[in-house]
Amino acid sequence: METPSKIKLQKDSPRLDQLNFSDAFIESKAKYQKQLKKWQVRLLQIQQAYYHQDRRAILVFEGWDASGKGGAIRRLTEKLDPRGYTVHPIGAPSTEEQSKHYLHRFQARLPSAGSIAIFDRSWYGRVLVERVEEFASDAQWQRAYQEINEFERMLADDGARIVKIFLHITPQEQLKRFAERLENPMKRWKLTEEDIRNRGRWDDYEAAINDMLQYTSTNSAQWHAISGDHKWYTRIEVLKHIVKALEKDVDVAPPPIDPDVLKAARKELGLTLPEVS
């Protein structure tokens, strides 16, 4: 009888204190733009391959407040066909959603065949904000590690490719970005009282994040922790990790032209086109 795959935790899961910030930067805008174009083109090729092969991808973004999730997602989707992806900004659950299992609202947002679902925050709120702010009981958030691993195992066994990104910044950089948001009328809406309060529990969140990385980074759904203090570096690293994870063992070459389309083009449009080998 067919059984689900085994859940195997990574032996060397990432930890926040292992990230190197000293070399995590790109020195020139020209180099950044060149790298950005390169990885965006490769991601577009992957999107087209996933569409033609009816594959599904799930991209999960977590990170500190003001760590650059939105900016990374914008560069990620900038060159993609908008019909092939959906970005899900996840906030606090509604009263109705609170009355159901916490994974229910995410199951309803899973991608269909040939598409990509991008979660700007996710089901990991259960073991992060709900744990730290005591919205979930100890039993609930402790149980969630296994529940989430089983949820992701189920999706991976069904053919979905899952890529999980955590953006880490220093407290100093976060403070700088908070100040920039307050000074910029176009960005003030991004900063909330909750964001400011959360800084006071930095150590609690850091402990919760490290536990999350340790207990939910599996071989089929690994966590990629990325230094976020330098925005150019962060965006390129996000693209690079996602591209490499999505293209692994996938033929991303463009499909051959449909012979019927070629025949119709010759007949109806009068075009002289080569034969398909």
mmCIF file of C-alpha atoms in Angstrom:
data_model
loop_
_atom_site.group_PDB
_atom_site.id
_atom_site.type_symbol
_atom_site.label_atom_id
_atom_site.label_comp_id
_atom_site.label_asym_id
_atom_site.label_seq_id
_atom_site.Cartn_x
_atom_site.Cartn_y
_atom_site.Cartn_z
ATOM 1 C CA MET A 1 0.000 0.000 0.000
ATOM 2 C CA GLU A 2 1.267 3.482 -0.861
ATOM 3 C CA THR A 3 2.130 5.528 2.217
ATOM 4 C CA PRO A 4 3.095 9.201 2.704
ATOM 5 C CA SER A 5 6.777 10.063 2.478
ATOM 6 C CA LYS A 6 8.764 10.289 5.685
ATOM 7 C CA ILE A 7 9.297 13.686 7.256
ATOM 8 C CA LYS A 8 13.032 14.264 7.642
ATOM 9 C CA LEU A 9 14.302 17.342 9.427
ATOM 10 C CA GLN A 10 17.417 18.995 8.038
ATOM 11 C CA LYS A 11 20.522 18.070 10.005
ATOM 12 C CA ASP A 12 21.920 21.591 9.701
ATOM 13 C CA SER A 13 18.867 23.836 9.771
ATOM 14 C CA PRO A 14 19.628 27.581 9.637
ATOM 15 C CA ARG A 15 19.926 29.744 12.734
ATOM 16 C CA LEU A 16 19.738 33.518 12.877
ATOM 17 C CA ASP A 17 23.061 33.881 14.665
ATOM 18 C CA GLN A 18 24.802 31.995 11.848
ATOM 19 C CA LEU A 19 23.985 34.593 9.196
ATOM 20 C CA ASN A 20 26.839 36.773 7.988
ATOM 21 C CA PHE A 21 25.971 40.456 7.547
ATOM 22 C CA SER A 22 29.481 41.739 6.835
ATOM 23 C CA ASP A 23 29.640 40.383 3.276
ATOM 24 C CA ALA A 24 25.921 40.536 2.554
ATOM 25 C CA PHE A 25 25.858 43.498 0.197
ATOM 26 C CA ILE A 26 26.198 44.429 -3.484
ATOM 27 C CA GLU A 27 28.601 47.288 -4.084
ATOM 28 C CA SER A 28 27.099 48.914 -7.184
ATOM 29 C CA LYS A 29 23.677 49.552 -8.685
ATOM 30 C CA ALA A 30 24.905 48.413 -12.100
ATOM 31 C CA LYS A 31 25.901 45.001 -10.722
ATOM 32 C CA TYR A 32 22.594 44.737 -8.878
ATOM 33 C CA GLN A 33 20.559 45.512 -11.994
ATOM 34 C CA LYS A 34 22.549 43.019 -14.069
ATOM 35 C CA GLN A 35 21.968 40.270 -11.511
ATOM 36 C CA LEU A 36 18.317 41.232 -11.147
ATOM 37 C CA LYS A 37 17.690 40.886 -14.878
ATOM 38 C CA LYS A 38 19.501 37.544 -15.032
ATOM 39 C CA TRP A 39 17.523 35.895 -12.248
ATOM 40 C CA GLN A 40 14.181 37.427 -13.285
ATOM 41 C CA VAL A 41 14.572 35.982 -16.797
ATOM 42 C CA ARG A 42 15.362 32.554 -15.373
ATOM 43 C CA LEU A 43 12.319 32.755 -13.104
ATOM 44 C CA LEU A 44 10.104 33.651 -16.062
ATOM 45 C CA GLN A 45 11.380 30.548 -17.877
ATOM 46 C CA ILE A 46 10.531 28.486 -14.813
ATOM 47 C CA GLN A 47 7.045 29.986 -14.600
ATOM 48 C CA GLN A 48 6.385 29.043 -18.216
ATOM 49 C CA ALA A 49 7.700 25.517 -17.646
ATOM 50 C CA TYR A 50 5.480 25.087 -14.591
ATOM 51 C CA TYR A 51 2.488 26.308 -16.602
ATOM 52 C CA HIS A 52 3.067 23.921 -19.514
ATOM 53 C CA GLN A 53 3.773 20.980 -17.197
ATOM 54 C CA ASP A 54 0.876 21.662 -14.788
ATOM 55 C CA ARG A 55 3.264 22.030 -11.886
ATOM 56 C CA ARG A 56 2.499 24.004 -8.722
ATOM 57 C CA ALA A 57 4.781 26.151 -6.585
ATOM 58 C CA ILE A 58 4.253 27.581 -3.107
ATOM 59 C CA LEU A 59 6.540 30.402 -1.973
ATOM 60 C CA VAL A 60 6.436 31.275 1.725
ATOM 61 C CA PHE A 61 7.838 34.586 3.018
ATOM 62 C CA GLU A 62 8.425 35.234 6.690
ATOM 63 C CA GLY A 63 10.652 37.810 8.337
ATOM 64 C CA TRP A 64 10.961 40.639 10.814
ATOM 65 C CA ASP A 65 8.815 43.738 10.394
ATOM 66 C CA ALA A 66 10.439 45.986 7.745
ATOM 67 C CA SER A 67 12.795 43.185 6.649
ATOM 68 C CA GLY A 68 11.993 43.716 2.960
ATOM 69 C CA LYS A 69 9.441 41.019 2.185
ATOM 70 C CA GLY A 70 7.301 43.344 0.071
ATOM 71 C CA GLY A 71 10.254 44.678 -1.919
ATOM 72 C CA ALA A 72 11.556 41.172 -2.564
ATOM 73 C CA ILE A 73 8.141 39.969 -3.715
ATOM 74 C CA ARG A 74 7.812 42.941 -6.090
ATOM 75 C CA ARG A 75 11.131 42.126 -7.759
ATOM 76 C CA LEU A 76 10.224 38.457 -7.776
ATOM 77 C CA THR A 77 6.999 39.050 -9.698
ATOM 78 C CA GLU A 78 8.098 42.045 -11.789
ATOM 79 C CA LYS A 79 8.679 40.096 -15.019
ATOM 80 C CA LEU A 80 6.232 37.233 -14.461
ATOM 81 C CA ASP A 81 2.966 36.733 -16.315
ATOM 82 C CA PRO A 82 0.380 38.052 -13.812
ATOM 83 C CA ARG A 83 -2.065 35.330 -14.821
ATOM 84 C CA GLY A 84 0.251 32.675 -13.430
ATOM 85 C CA TYR A 85 0.755 33.755 -9.839
ATOM 86 C CA THR A 86 -1.166 35.095 -6.857
ATOM 87 C CA VAL A 87 0.227 36.999 -3.879
ATOM 88 C CA HIS A 88 -1.600 36.358 -0.604
ATOM 89 C CA PRO A 89 -0.945 39.037 2.051
ATOM 90 C CA ILE A 90 -1.769 37.323 5.325
ATOM 91 C CA GLY A 91 -3.035 39.321 8.285
ATOM 92 C CA ALA A 92 -4.868 38.423 11.458
ATOM 93 C CA PRO A 93 -7.604 35.806 10.942
ATOM 94 C CA SER A 94 -11.211 36.954 10.851
ATOM 95 C CA THR A 95 -13.713 35.873 13.493
ATOM 96 C CA GLU A 96 -15.024 33.201 11.131
ATOM 97 C CA GLU A 97 -11.512 31.959 10.361
ATOM 98 C CA GLN A 98 -10.732 31.771 14.079
ATOM 99 C CA SER A 99 -13.640 29.356 14.482
ATOM 100 C CA LYS A 100 -11.966 26.863 12.100
ATOM 101 C CA HIS A 101 -8.653 25.025 12.095
ATOM 102 C CA TYR A 102 -5.859 27.551 11.573
ATOM 103 C CA LEU A 103 -4.695 25.831 8.374
ATOM 104 C CA HIS A 104 -8.115 26.118 6.739
ATOM 105 C CA ARG A 105 -7.660 29.638 5.367
ATOM 106 C CA PHE A 106 -4.363 28.638 3.764
ATOM 107 C CA GLN A 107 -5.730 25.490 2.176
ATOM 108 C CA ALA A 108 -8.255 27.677 0.393
ATOM 109 C CA ARG A 109 -5.411 29.711 -1.144
ATOM 110 C CA LEU A 110 -3.288 26.875 -2.497
ATOM 111 C CA PRO A 111 -2.291 27.159 -6.180
ATOM 112 C CA SER A 112 -3.999 25.377 -9.031
ATOM 113 C CA ALA A 113 -2.075 23.391 -11.646
ATOM 114 C CA GLY A 114 0.380 25.531 -13.586
ATOM 115 C CA SER A 115 0.447 28.424 -11.112
ATOM 116 C CA ILE A 116 2.439 29.892 -8.229
ATOM 117 C CA ALA A 117 1.074 30.974 -4.846
ATOM 118 C CA ILE A 118 3.127 33.502 -2.887
ATOM 119 C CA PHE A 119 2.369 33.897 0.816
ATOM 120 C CA ASP A 120 3.428 37.188 2.411
ATOM 121 C CA ARG A 121 3.368 35.678 5.903
ATOM 122 C CA SER A 122 1.763 32.308 6.336
ATOM 123 C CA TRP A 123 0.663 29.430 8.555
ATOM 124 C CA TYR A 124 3.892 29.972 10.491
ATOM 125 C CA GLY A 125 2.126 32.715 12.404
ATOM 126 C CA ARG A 126 0.983 29.877 14.654
ATOM 127 C CA VAL A 127 4.506 29.332 15.988
ATOM 128 C CA LEU A 128 5.604 32.960 15.790
ATOM 129 C CA VAL A 129 3.194 35.796 16.639
ATOM 130 C CA GLU A 130 0.518 33.489 18.094
ATOM 131 C CA ARG A 131 3.121 31.865 20.319
ATOM 132 C CA VAL A 132 4.852 35.046 21.474
ATOM 133 C CA GLU A 133 1.677 37.090 21.960
ATOM 134 C CA GLU A 134 -0.089 34.110 23.594
ATOM 135 C CA PHE A 135 -2.915 33.979 21.055
ATOM 136 C CA ALA A 136 -2.346 30.210 21.016
ATOM 137 C CA SER A 137 -1.919 28.004 24.068
ATOM 138 C CA ASP A 138 1.363 26.210 24.703
ATOM 139 C CA ALA A 139 -0.201 22.957 23.575
ATOM 140 C CA GLN A 140 -1.510 24.515 20.370
ATOM 141 C CA TRP A 141 1.724 26.091 19.144
ATOM 142 C CA GLN A 142 3.894 23.179 20.262
ATOM 143 C CA ARG A 143 1.629 20.769 18.394
ATOM 144 C CA ALA A 144 1.773 22.996 15.308
ATOM 145 C CA TYR A 145 5.331 22.027 14.335
ATOM 146 C CA GLN A 146 4.233 18.493 13.495
ATOM 147 C CA GLU A 147 0.929 19.681 12.012
ATOM 148 C CA ILE A 148 2.753 22.058 9.664
ATOM 149 C CA ASN A 149 5.305 19.438 8.659
ATOM 150 C CA GLU A 150 2.507 17.025 7.837
ATOM 151 C CA PHE A 151 0.642 19.728 5.908
ATOM 152 C CA GLU A 152 3.706 20.514 3.813
ATOM 153 C CA ARG A 153 4.545 16.821 3.402
ATOM 154 C CA MET A 154 1.061 16.275 2.010
ATOM 155 C CA LEU A 155 1.521 19.109 -0.497
ATOM 156 C CA ALA A 156 4.995 17.938 -1.533
ATOM 157 C CA ASP A 157 3.792 14.350 -1.986
ATOM 158 C CA ASP A 158 1.057 15.724 -4.235
ATOM 159 C CA GLY A 159 3.671 17.358 -6.455
ATOM 160 C CA ALA A 160 3.811 20.929 -5.151
ATOM 161 C CA ARG A 161 7.244 22.537 -4.839
ATOM 162 C CA ILE A 162 7.583 24.515 -1.590
ATOM 163 C CA VAL A 163 10.210 27.213 -1.021
ATOM 164 C CA LYS A 164 10.390 28.986 2.344
ATOM 165 C CA ILE A 165 12.246 32.265 2.845
ATOM 166 C CA PHE A 166 13.017 34.013 6.135
ATOM 167 C CA LEU A 167 14.445 37.556 5.968
ATOM 168 C CA HIS A 168 16.595 38.485 8.950
ATOM 169 C CA ILE A 169 17.658 42.042 9.811
ATOM 170 C CA THR A 170 19.455 43.571 12.760
ATOM 171 C CA PRO A 171 17.573 45.636 15.359
ATOM 172 C CA GLN A 172 19.580 48.669 14.256
ATOM 173 C CA GLU A 173 18.512 48.315 10.633
ATOM 174 C CA GLN A 174 14.899 47.794 11.630
ATOM 175 C CA LEU A 175 14.946 50.998 13.699
ATOM 176 C CA LYS A 176 16.383 52.878 10.717
ATOM 177 C CA ARG A 177 13.634 51.584 8.423
ATOM 178 C CA PHE A 178 10.918 52.410 10.943
ATOM 179 C CA ALA A 179 12.191 56.009 11.025
ATOM 180 C CA GLU A 180 12.252 56.149 7.208
ATOM 181 C CA ARG A 181 8.656 54.963 7.069
ATOM 182 C CA LEU A 182 7.513 57.631 9.503
ATOM 183 C CA GLU A 183 9.252 60.306 7.448
ATOM 184 C CA ASN A 184 7.814 59.128 4.116
ATOM 185 C CA PRO A 185 4.084 59.893 3.666
ATOM 186 C CA MET A 186 3.819 57.113 1.073
ATOM 187 C CA LYS A 187 5.154 54.497 3.490
ATOM 188 C CA ARG A 188 3.661 55.546 6.842
ATOM 189 C CA TRP A 189 0.795 53.098 6.461
ATOM 190 C CA LYS A 190 3.276 50.220 6.654
ATOM 191 C CA LEU A 191 4.217 50.999 10.257
ATOM 192 C CA THR A 192 1.737 50.029 12.954
ATOM 193 C CA GLU A 193 1.644 50.234 16.724
ATOM 194 C CA GLU A 194 1.967 46.464 16.756
ATOM 195 C CA ASP A 195 5.241 46.683 14.804
ATOM 196 C CA ILE A 196 6.620 49.108 17.386
ATOM 197 C CA ARG A 197 5.472 46.979 20.328
ATOM 198 C CA ASN A 198 7.020 43.850 18.816
ATOM 199 C CA ARG A 199 10.497 45.401 19.032
ATOM 200 C CA GLY A 200 10.205 45.183 22.796
ATOM 201 C CA ARG A 201 9.959 41.400 22.548
ATOM 202 C CA TRP A 202 12.850 40.906 20.130
ATOM 203 C CA ASP A 203 14.459 38.144 22.194
ATOM 204 C CA ASP A 204 11.174 36.236 22.461
ATOM 205 C CA TYR A 205 10.617 36.432 18.711
ATOM 206 C CA GLU A 206 14.211 35.431 18.001
ATOM 207 C CA ALA A 207 13.789 32.300 20.138
ATOM 208 C CA ALA A 208 10.519 31.469 18.364
ATOM 209 C CA ILE A 209 12.103 31.983 14.938
ATOM 210 C CA ASN A 210 15.048 29.715 15.721
ATOM 211 C CA ASP A 211 12.676 27.014 16.979
ATOM 212 C CA MET A 212 10.629 27.353 13.791
ATOM 213 C CA LEU A 213 13.746 26.989 11.628
ATOM 214 C CA GLN A 214 14.919 23.970 13.613
ATOM 215 C CA TYR A 215 11.651 22.047 13.800
ATOM 216 C CA THR A 216 10.114 22.774 10.372
ATOM 217 C CA SER A 217 13.043 22.821 7.958
ATOM 218 C CA THR A 218 12.541 19.472 6.233
ATOM 219 C CA ASN A 219 14.261 17.921 3.235
ATOM 220 C CA SER A 220 11.190 18.535 1.080
ATOM 221 C CA ALA A 221 10.440 22.030 2.406
ATOM 222 C CA GLN A 222 13.636 23.693 3.576
ATOM 223 C CA TRP A 223 13.997 27.098 5.134
ATOM 224 C CA HIS A 224 16.331 29.617 3.488
ATOM 225 C CA ALA A 225 17.384 32.322 5.948
ATOM 226 C CA ILE A 226 18.733 35.432 4.211
ATOM 227 C CA SER A 227 20.490 38.515 5.571
ATOM 228 C CA GLY A 228 18.233 41.487 4.944
ATOM 229 C CA ASP A 229 20.149 44.605 5.973
ATOM 230 C CA HIS A 230 21.164 45.432 2.383
ATOM 231 C CA LYS A 231 18.105 45.492 0.128
ATOM 232 C CA TRP A 232 19.908 44.851 -3.172
ATOM 233 C CA TYR A 233 21.673 41.812 -1.766
ATOM 234 C CA THR A 234 18.478 40.491 -0.196
ATOM 235 C CA ARG A 235 16.439 40.712 -3.399
ATOM 236 C CA ILE A 236 19.059 38.908 -5.461
ATOM 237 C CA GLU A 237 19.495 36.179 -2.852
ATOM 238 C CA VAL A 238 15.733 35.652 -2.674
ATOM 239 C CA LEU A 239 15.508 35.280 -6.452
ATOM 240 C CA LYS A 240 18.557 33.008 -6.528
ATOM 241 C CA HIS A 241 17.265 30.646 -3.839
ATOM 242 C CA ILE A 242 13.806 30.435 -5.383
ATOM 243 C CA VAL A 243 15.091 29.877 -8.918
ATOM 244 C CA LYS A 244 17.471 27.112 -7.852
ATOM 245 C CA ALA A 245 14.812 25.379 -5.750
ATOM 246 C CA LEU A 246 12.097 25.542 -8.422
ATOM 247 C CA GLU A 247 14.256 24.453 -11.364
ATOM 248 C CA LYS A 248 15.808 21.446 -9.611
ATOM 249 C CA ASP A 249 14.986 18.277 -11.599
ATOM 250 C CA VAL A 250 12.629 20.267 -13.841
ATOM 251 C CA ASP A 251 12.997 20.643 -17.618
ATOM 252 C CA VAL A 252 12.685 24.404 -18.105
ATOM 253 C CA ALA A 253 13.311 24.372 -21.865
ATOM 254 C CA PRO A 254 10.461 25.974 -23.886
ATOM 255 C CA PRO A 255 8.037 23.362 -25.262
ATOM 256 C CA PRO A 256 8.062 22.683 -29.025
ATOM 257 C CA ILE A 257 5.534 24.484 -31.169
ATOM 258 C CA ASP A 258 2.190 22.760 -31.615
ATOM 259 C CA PRO A 259 2.142 21.206 -35.117
ATOM 260 C CA ASP A 260 -1.530 22.136 -35.534
ATOM 261 C CA VAL A 261 -0.745 25.790 -34.738
ATOM 262 C CA LEU A 262 2.117 25.695 -37.241
ATOM 263 C CA LYS A 263 -0.130 24.206 -39.895
ATOM 264 C CA ALA A 264 -2.853 26.807 -39.283
ATOM 265 C CA ALA A 265 -0.291 29.643 -39.420
ATOM 266 C CA ARG A 266 0.885 28.479 -42.846
ATOM 267 C CA LYS A 267 -2.622 28.049 -44.185
ATOM 268 C CA GLU A 268 -4.493 30.990 -42.680
ATOM 269 C CA LEU A 269 -1.693 33.552 -42.313
ATOM 270 C CA GLY A 270 0.388 32.638 -45.328
ATOM 271 C CA LEU A 271 3.553 32.437 -43.263
ATOM 272 C CA THR A 272 6.567 30.468 -44.435
ATOM 273 C CA LEU A 273 7.758 28.539 -41.417
ATOM 274 C CA PRO A 274 10.236 25.659 -41.036
ATOM 275 C CA GLU A 275 9.102 22.139 -40.319
ATOM 276 C CA VAL A 276 9.158 20.978 -36.711
ATOM 277 C CA SER A 277 11.729 18.224 -36.217
#
